[in-house]
Tab-separated table of N, CA and C in Angstrom:
chain	number	residue	atom	x	y	z
A	1	UNK	N	-2.772	-24.236	-19.784
A	1	UNK	CA	-1.577	-23.345	-20.531
A	1	UNK	C	-0.034	-23.962	-20.446
A	2	UNK	N	0.266	-24.703	-20.581
A	2	UNK	CA	1.505	-25.226	-20.631
A	2	UNK	C	2.193	-25.669	-22.105
A	3	UNK	N	0.833	-25.465	-23.616
A	3	UNK	CA	1.211	-26.054	-24.011
A	3	UNK	C	0.594	-24.178	-24.804
A	4	UNK	N	1.149	-23.100	-24.008
A	4	UNK	CA	1.468	-22.318	-24.489
A	4	UNK	C	3.027	-21.327	-25.201
A	5	UNK	N	3.053	-20.645	-26.388
A	5	UNK	CA	4.107	-20.263	-26.966
A	5	UNK	C	4.898	-19.012	-26.434
A	6	UNK	N	3.961	-18.043	-25.342
A	6	UNK	CA	3.711	-16.458	-25.067
A	6	UNK	C	4.456	-16.791	-23.530
A	7	UNK	N	6.149	-15.765	-23.300
A	7	UNK	CA	6.886	-16.588	-22.673
A	7	UNK	C	6.493	-16.293	-21.393
A	8	UNK	N	5.715	-14.719	-21.044
A	8	UNK	CA	5.036	-14.781	-19.673
A	8	UNK	C	4.226	-15.538	-19.376
A	9	UNK	N	3.736	-16.191	-20.031
A	9	UNK	CA	2.572	-17.399	-19.907
A	9	UNK	C	3.522	-19.018	-19.742
A	10	UNK	N	4.610	-18.778	-20.446
A	10	UNK	CA	5.422	-19.738	-19.508
A	10	UNK	C	5.522	-20.365	-18.397
A	11	UNK	N	6.203	-18.301	-18.007
A	11	UNK	CA	6.474	-18.178	-17.259
A	11	UNK	C	6.073	-18.241	-15.754
A	12	UNK	N	4.842	-17.513	-15.826
A	12	UNK	CA	4.481	-18.103	-14.866
A	12	UNK	C	3.255	-19.669	-14.634
A	13	UNK	N	3.455	-20.176	-15.142
A	13	UNK	CA	3.597	-22.200	-15.033
A	13	UNK	C	4.374	-22.126	-14.428
A	14	UNK	N	5.745	-21.852	-15.158
A	14	UNK	CA	6.750	-23.044	-14.352
A	14	UNK	C	6.463	-21.723	-12.740
A	15	UNK	N	6.620	-20.751	-12.748
A	15	UNK	CA	7.151	-20.450	-11.176
A	15	UNK	C	5.741	-20.964	-10.355
A	16	UNK	N	3.956	-21.516	-10.714
A	16	UNK	CA	3.532	-21.985	-10.161
A	16	UNK	C	3.740	-23.016	-10.025
A	17	UNK	N	3.747	-24.226	-10.482
A	17	UNK	CA	5.068	-25.475	-10.710
A	17	UNK	C	6.549	-25.932	-9.218
A	18	UNK	N	7.236	-24.349	-9.319
A	18	UNK	CA	8.253	-24.035	-8.304
A	18	UNK	C	7.211	-24.328	-7.001
A	19	UNK	N	6.279	-23.006	-6.448
A	19	UNK	CA	5.401	-23.006	-5.354
A	19	UNK	C	5.420	-23.931	-5.390
A	20	UNK	N	4.410	-24.794	-6.130
A	20	UNK	CA	3.964	-25.764	-5.645
A	20	UNK	C	4.984	-27.579	-5.013
A	21	UNK	N	6.017	-26.953	-5.901
A	21	UNK	CA	7.014	-28.052	-5.287
A	21	UNK	C	7.304	-27.702	-4.009
A	22	UNK	N	7.758	-26.506	-4.427
A	22	UNK	CA	8.456	-25.822	-2.710
A	22	UNK	C	7.511	-26.374	-1.366
A	23	UNK	N	6.296	-25.760	-1.733
A	23	UNK	CA	4.730	-26.472	-1.033
A	23	UNK	C	4.518	-27.671	0.024
A	24	UNK	N	5.115	-28.681	-1.719
A	24	UNK	CA	5.201	-29.915	-0.885
A	24	UNK	C	6.626	-31.023	-0.307
A	25	UNK	N	7.412	-30.262	-0.959
A	25	UNK	CA	8.382	-30.865	-0.458
A	25	UNK	C	9.243	-30.255	0.613
A	26	UNK	N	8.679	-29.223	0.947
A	26	UNK	CA	9.729	-27.978	1.880
A	26	UNK	C	8.821	-27.818	2.760
A	27	UNK	N	8.867	-26.241	4.225
A	27	UNK	CA	8.340	-26.381	5.026
A	27	UNK	C	7.860	-25.573	4.598
A	28	UNK	N	5.975	-25.396	4.483
A	28	UNK	CA	4.969	-24.445	3.773
A	28	UNK	C	5.066	-23.434	4.826
A	29	UNK	N	5.413	-23.043	6.092
A	29	UNK	CA	6.158	-21.969	6.668
A	29	UNK	C	7.027	-20.902	5.895
A	30	UNK	N	8.335	-21.697	5.000
A	30	UNK	CA	8.744	-21.196	4.493
A	30	UNK	C	8.389	-20.482	2.839
A	31	UNK	N	8.790	-18.982	3.117
A	31	UNK	CA	9.035	-18.229	2.056
A	31	UNK	C	10.015	-17.731	0.828
A	32	UNK	N	9.890	-18.651	-0.504
A	32	UNK	CA	10.734	-18.070	-1.581
A	32	UNK	C	10.790	-17.468	-1.638
A	33	UNK	N	12.281	-16.484	-1.704
A	33	UNK	CA	12.561	-15.206	-2.019
A	33	UNK	C	12.457	-15.106	-3.547
A	34	UNK	N	12.046	-14.116	-4.283
A	34	UNK	CA	11.647	-13.255	-4.865
A	34	UNK	C	13.128	-13.291	-6.433
A	35	UNK	N	14.473	-13.347	-5.393
A	35	UNK	CA	15.683	-13.445	-5.987
A	35	UNK	C	15.678	-15.011	-6.117
A	36	UNK	N	15.493	-15.750	-5.259
A	36	UNK	CA	15.180	-17.126	-6.255
A	36	UNK	C	14.454	-17.340	-7.007
A	37	UNK	N	13.962	-17.269	-6.867
A	37	UNK	CA	11.876	-17.471	-8.255
A	37	UNK	C	12.428	-16.963	-9.945
A	38	UNK	N	12.968	-15.723	-9.161
A	38	UNK	CA	14.011	-14.619	-10.660
A	38	UNK	C	14.641	-15.961	-11.204
A	39	UNK	N	15.618	-16.747	-10.074
A	39	UNK	CA	16.961	-16.956	-10.423
A	39	UNK	C	16.568	-18.276	-11.642
A	40	UNK	N	15.644	-19.047	-10.657
A	40	UNK	CA	14.945	-20.016	-11.106
A	40	UNK	C	14.425	-20.293	-12.183
A	41	UNK	N	13.568	-19.239	-12.626
A	41	UNK	CA	13.467	-19.117	-13.952
A	41	UNK	C	13.956	-17.975	-15.370
A	42	UNK	N	15.143	-17.675	-14.443
A	42	UNK	CA	16.522	-17.454	-15.489
A	42	UNK	C	16.904	-18.887	-16.842
A	43	UNK	N	17.734	-19.729	-15.269
A	43	UNK	CA	17.887	-20.451	-15.674
A	43	UNK	C	17.361	-21.119	-16.747
A	44	UNK	N	15.933	-21.625	-16.546
A	44	UNK	CA	15.364	-22.527	-17.031
A	44	UNK	C	14.819	-21.728	-18.766
A	45	UNK	N	14.846	-20.674	-18.391
A	45	UNK	CA	14.577	-19.925	-19.847
A	45	UNK	C	15.114	-19.551	-20.648
A	46	UNK	N	16.208	-18.842	-20.078
A	46	UNK	CA	17.807	-18.704	-20.450
A	46	UNK	C	17.744	-16.747	-21.058
A	47	UNK	N	16.489	-16.143	-20.440
A	47	UNK	CA	16.357	-15.129	-20.509
A	47	UNK	C	16.696	-14.213	-19.224
A	48	UNK	N	16.863	-13.314	-19.347
A	48	UNK	CA	17.159	-12.045	-18.154
A	48	UNK	C	15.637	-11.352	-17.763
A	49	UNK	N	15.148	-11.692	-16.083
A	49	UNK	CA	13.774	-11.324	-16.376
A	49	UNK	C	14.308	-10.266	-14.775
A	50	UNK	N	13.446	-9.334	-14.872
A	50	UNK	CA	13.777	-7.880	-14.106
A	50	UNK	C	12.484	-8.160	-13.133
A	51	UNK	N	13.354	-8.062	-12.138
A	51	UNK	CA	11.783	-7.394	-10.791
A	51	UNK	C	10.886	-7.282	-11.372
A	52	UNK	N	10.845	-5.871	-11.842
A	52	UNK	CA	9.799	-5.721	-12.396
A	52	UNK	C	8.850	-5.992	-13.755
A	53	UNK	N	9.302	-7.231	-14.021
A	53	UNK	CA	8.590	-7.839	-14.913
A	53	UNK	C	8.359	-9.087	-14.712
A	54	UNK	N	8.859	-9.729	-13.169
A	54	UNK	CA	8.324	-10.884	-12.902
A	54	UNK	C	7.627	-10.972	-11.836
A	55	UNK	N	6.432	-9.119	-10.459
A	55	UNK	CA	6.300	-8.987	-10.573
A	55	UNK	C	4.891	-8.807	-10.944
A	56	UNK	N	5.318	-8.230	-12.229
A	56	UNK	CA	3.506	-7.420	-12.830
A	56	UNK	C	3.073	-8.313	-14.186
A	57	UNK	N	3.554	-8.984	-14.109
A	57	UNK	CA	3.620	-9.860	-15.778
A	57	UNK	C	3.598	-11.512	-15.741
A	58	UNK	N	4.478	-11.549	-14.286
A	58	UNK	CA	4.178	-13.030	-14.015
A	58	UNK	C	3.275	-13.479	-12.541
A	59	UNK	N	3.538	-12.524	-11.306
A	59	UNK	CA	3.034	-12.672	-9.687
A	59	UNK	C	1.413	-12.411	-10.410
A	60	UNK	N	1.721	-11.393	-11.115
A	60	UNK	CA	0.584	-10.194	-10.806
A	60	UNK	C	-0.823	-10.576	-12.206
A	61	UNK	N	-0.102	-11.676	-12.599
A	61	UNK	CA	-1.299	-12.164	-13.276
A	61	UNK	C	-1.554	-13.513	-12.806
A	62	UNK	N	-0.740	-14.071	-11.613
A	62	UNK	CA	-1.380	-15.614	-11.581
A	62	UNK	C	-2.537	-14.817	-10.935
A	63	UNK	N	-2.107	-13.896	-9.835
A	63	UNK	CA	-3.183	-13.605	-9.252
A	63	UNK	C	-4.315	-13.483	-9.493
A	64	UNK	N	-3.958	-12.781	-10.560
A	64	UNK	CA	-5.450	-12.315	-11.234
A	64	UNK	C	-5.921	-13.613	-11.870
A	65	UNK	N	-5.469	-14.343	-12.141
A	65	UNK	CA	-6.369	-15.524	-13.080
A	65	UNK	C	-6.643	-16.027	-11.200
A	66	UNK	N	-6.361	-15.805	-10.034
A	66	UNK	CA	-7.266	-16.442	-9.076
A	66	UNK	C	-6.657	-17.649	-7.821
A	67	UNK	N	-4.716	-17.648	-8.688
A	67	UNK	CA	-4.350	-17.986	-7.781
A	67	UNK	C	-3.533	-17.092	-6.751
A	68	UNK	N	-3.780	-17.783	-5.019
A	68	UNK	CA	-3.351	-16.983	-3.719
A	68	UNK	C	-2.130	-17.684	-3.537
A	69	UNK	N	-1.468	-16.233	-3.810
A	69	UNK	CA	-0.417	-16.127	-3.157
A	69	UNK	C	0.586	-15.263	-2.647
A	70	UNK	N	1.027	-15.592	-1.329
A	70	UNK	CA	0.901	-14.885	-0.079
A	70	UNK	C	2.518	-13.905	-0.357
A	71	UNK	N	2.506	-13.079	-0.164
A	71	UNK	CA	3.835	-12.534	0.128
A	71	UNK	C	4.114	-11.423	1.107
A	72	UNK	N	5.689	-11.379	2.031
A	72	UNK	CA	5.794	-10.785	2.522
A	72	UNK	C	7.495	-10.120	2.494
A	73	UNK	N	7.542	-9.312	3.424
A	73	UNK	CA	9.364	-8.944	2.914
A	73	UNK	C	10.393	-10.001	2.664
A	74	UNK	N	9.856	-11.318	3.408
A	74	UNK	CA	10.568	-12.628	3.196
A	74	UNK	C	10.596	-13.629	1.634
A	75	UNK	N	9.475	-12.891	0.805
A	75	UNK	CA	9.457	-13.198	-0.685
A	75	UNK	C	8.037	-13.665	-0.546
A	76	UNK	N	7.637	-14.921	-1.483
A	76	UNK	CA	6.462	-15.616	-1.391
A	76	UNK	C	6.618	-16.734	-1.046
A	77	UNK	N	5.477	-17.426	-1.259
A	77	UNK	CA	4.804	-18.260	-1.187
A	77	UNK	C	3.301	-19.410	-1.117
A	78	UNK	N	2.775	-20.417	-1.267
A	78	UNK	CA	1.603	-20.748	-1.784
A	78	UNK	C	0.768	-20.661	-0.096
A	79	UNK	N	0.060	-19.994	0.149
A	79	UNK	CA	-0.375	-20.308	1.940
A	79	UNK	C	-1.249	-21.625	2.134
A	80	UNK	N	-0.881	-21.254	3.339
A	80	UNK	CA	-1.168	-23.585	3.744
A	80	UNK	C	-2.039	-23.283	4.991
A	81	UNK	N	-2.667	-22.268	5.451
A	81	UNK	CA	-3.758	-22.312	6.527
A	81	UNK	C	-5.575	-21.720	6.300
A	82	UNK	N	-6.185	-22.367	5.896
A	82	UNK	CA	-7.866	-21.527	5.558
A	82	UNK	C	-7.558	-20.385	6.204
A	83	UNK	N	-7.155	-20.486	7.204
A	83	UNK	CA	-7.651	-18.973	8.119
A	83	UNK	C	-6.433	-17.209	7.347
A	84	UNK	N	-5.571	-17.935	6.886
A	84	UNK	CA	-4.856	-16.917	6.049
A	84	UNK	C	-5.730	-16.420	4.840
A	85	UNK	N	-6.056	-17.570	3.962
A	85	UNK	CA	-7.185	-17.669	2.463
A	85	UNK	C	-7.892	-16.358	2.783
A	86	UNK	N	-8.540	-16.207	4.028
A	86	UNK	CA	-9.960	-16.164	4.404
A	86	UNK	C	-9.064	-14.677	4.393
A	87	UNK	N	-8.452	-14.018	4.789
A	87	UNK	CA	-7.928	-13.194	5.261
A	87	UNK	C	-7.582	-12.319	3.755
A	88	UNK	N	-6.911	-12.868	3.162
A	88	UNK	CA	-6.316	-12.469	1.745
A	88	UNK	C	-8.241	-12.189	0.776
A	89	UNK	N	-8.721	-13.242	0.710
A	89	UNK	CA	-9.989	-12.941	0.108
A	89	UNK	C	-11.133	-11.454	0.479
A	90	UNK	N	-10.329	-11.650	1.936
A	90	UNK	CA	-11.518	-10.329	3.227
A	90	UNK	C	-11.253	-8.840	2.063
A	91	UNK	N	-9.751	-8.893	2.279
A	91	UNK	CA	-9.267	-8.199	1.776
A	91	UNK	C	-9.196	-7.083	0.972
A	92	UNK	N	-9.502	-8.625	-0.789
A	92	UNK	CA	-9.566	-7.738	-1.737
A	92	UNK	C	-11.267	-7.294	-1.575
């Protein structure tokens, strides 16, 4: 999807790249705030991104594409434990 022109898809790709970067280069237990992710996307796209748009058109669409993204009041992250992934799949 990196060659797609639609803004939504570009933002999804960039979000996933950022989550992967943080997963590989930082503490895998750390959550990334929605604000931090939105600010990053706004900086690279030059477009104002509402929290609603971010949640419904970026995060929800990634999850619809079977990307497992953990969320809490602290923010979002890629899960680092197989046990957690089992719990997420079980609840669906």
